[in-house]
């Protein structure tokens, strides 16, 4: 760490702490809060003093343990939904300055500080001051909605009403669509209704669900079906609910093994099947920018979906609840 006055930050570096608190997953289902070195931004990077980070269902495999993971994982990993205040910038950074509040696409955000590339942060406007803003999942919702090409007058089925599914209900309704929400938990169906769903159906019986949607759509089924669960059965159910020449959008996290799907049905109905996952980080940033605008304009309201809040010191409980989904659980945040 430099021990002189920095040109970029106007902060005497030796007044900063040498270490910071960070969560470290040391083994499956074991996490420790450790003191680790405070990272210094390199050229083109910014350092964030984090205010919070969302928990993502994609964290579950590394928390539970898989053969391909090595432990301990990096300090602060796999936190990637962080927001906070820029407190230092590296050489050449001009788009943000210390004191700017931002959402970031970074990867070690279960910690007091994290580094991000300067082009991977999005400024948060004053209108969103003091509001939590886990940018990555909000940006994902916007990108999935964009790829769904939902139009006014369409019937849209959304399978799995968690954080992502509830946001997509809001976005589809804002676009003028009729929304059928299908989910397992009674609480999640209530969330769907509060988010604007026109119809709610319990995800319990495969054939009853098909018949109910057939009845609601006069036998035509749905022009758009968005699968948000990441599970095989709902993915196959999604195909059954899709109209001829409809669009089936796979938004769920299908990263835990092979899937068997009814390609004959997909082929016969002439479905467009969209895997709505982005690998280009810049597309994530575009989605986060769109989410900032959508929240500002009231098109989406994520605040009521943040149902559980934890600190680093009880992040183990957060991971447990993320895995087990107690009643009332939608989205968890770690706050600092």
PDB file of N, CA and C in Angstrom, residues 21 23 26 32 70 96 105 108 178 227 237 270 310 332:
ATOM      1  N   UNK A  21     -12.513  -7.061   6.916  1.00  0.00           N
ATOM      2  CA  UNK A  21     -13.266  -8.284   7.171  1.00  0.00           C
ATOM      3  C   UNK A  21     -13.768  -8.865   5.851  1.00  0.00           C
ATOM      4  N   UNK A  23     -15.722 -12.692   4.295  1.00  0.00           N
ATOM      5  CA  UNK A  23     -16.203 -14.059   4.506  1.00  0.00           C
ATOM      6  C   UNK A  23     -15.392 -15.004   3.629  1.00  0.00           C
ATOM      7  N   UNK A  26     -14.447 -21.962   3.863  1.00  0.00           N
ATOM      8  CA  UNK A  26     -13.243 -22.773   4.071  1.00  0.00           C
ATOM      9  C   UNK A  26     -13.444 -24.241   3.690  1.00  0.00           C
ATOM     10  N   UNK A  32     -15.953 -18.719   7.492  1.00  0.00           N
ATOM     11  CA  UNK A  32     -15.315 -17.951   8.556  1.00  0.00           C
ATOM     12  C   UNK A  32     -15.210 -16.499   8.121  1.00  0.00           C
ATOM     13  N   UNK A  70     -12.365 -26.120  -5.117  1.00  0.00           N
ATOM     14  CA  UNK A  70     -11.260 -26.223  -4.180  1.00  0.00           C
ATOM     15  C   UNK A  70     -11.500 -25.245  -3.041  1.00  0.00           C
ATOM     16  N   UNK A  96     -15.704   7.575 -12.733  1.00  0.00           N
ATOM     17  CA  UNK A  96     -16.208   7.685 -11.366  1.00  0.00           C
ATOM     18  C   UNK A  96     -15.110   8.275 -10.497  1.00  0.00           C
ATOM     19  N   UNK A 105     -20.130  -4.834 -10.815  1.00  0.00           N
ATOM     20  CA  UNK A 105     -19.980  -6.217 -11.236  1.00  0.00           C
ATOM     21  C   UNK A 105     -18.589  -6.646 -10.785  1.00  0.00           C
ATOM     22  N   UNK A 108     -15.876 -10.615  -5.395  1.00  0.00           N
ATOM     23  CA  UNK A 108     -15.459 -10.946  -4.038  1.00  0.00           C
ATOM     24  C   UNK A 108     -16.114  -9.988  -3.052  1.00  0.00           C
ATOM     25  N   UNK A 178     -50.716 -10.140 -20.234  1.00  0.00           N
ATOM     26  CA  UNK A 178     -51.461 -10.878 -19.220  1.00  0.00           C
ATOM     27  C   UNK A 178     -50.515 -11.922 -18.648  1.00  0.00           C
ATOM     28  N   UNK A 227     -39.114 -19.748 -17.841  1.00  0.00           N
ATOM     29  CA  UNK A 227     -38.809 -20.750 -16.812  1.00  0.00           C
ATOM     30  C   UNK A 227     -37.698 -20.197 -15.924  1.00  0.00           C
ATOM     31  N   UNK A 237     -42.456 -28.675 -18.264  1.00  0.00           N
ATOM     32  CA  UNK A 237     -43.780 -28.080 -18.148  1.00  0.00           C
ATOM     33  C   UNK A 237     -43.867 -26.803 -18.976  1.00  0.00           C
ATOM     34  N   UNK A 270     -42.890 -25.598 -33.088  1.00  0.00           N
ATOM     35  CA  UNK A 270     -42.085 -24.556 -33.730  1.00  0.00           C
ATOM     36  C   UNK A 270     -41.633 -23.479 -32.765  1.00  0.00           C
ATOM     37  N   UNK A 310     -28.833  -9.868   6.551  1.00  0.00           N
ATOM     38  CA  UNK A 310     -27.837 -10.464   7.438  1.00  0.00           C
ATOM     39  C   UNK A 310     -26.591  -9.582   7.444  1.00  0.00           C
ATOM     40  N   UNK A 332     -32.244 -12.339  -0.117  1.00  0.00           N
ATOM     41  CA  UNK A 332     -31.447 -12.005   1.058  1.00  0.00           C
ATOM     42  C   UNK A 332     -30.336 -11.049   0.681  1.00  0.00           C
TER      43      UNK A 332
END
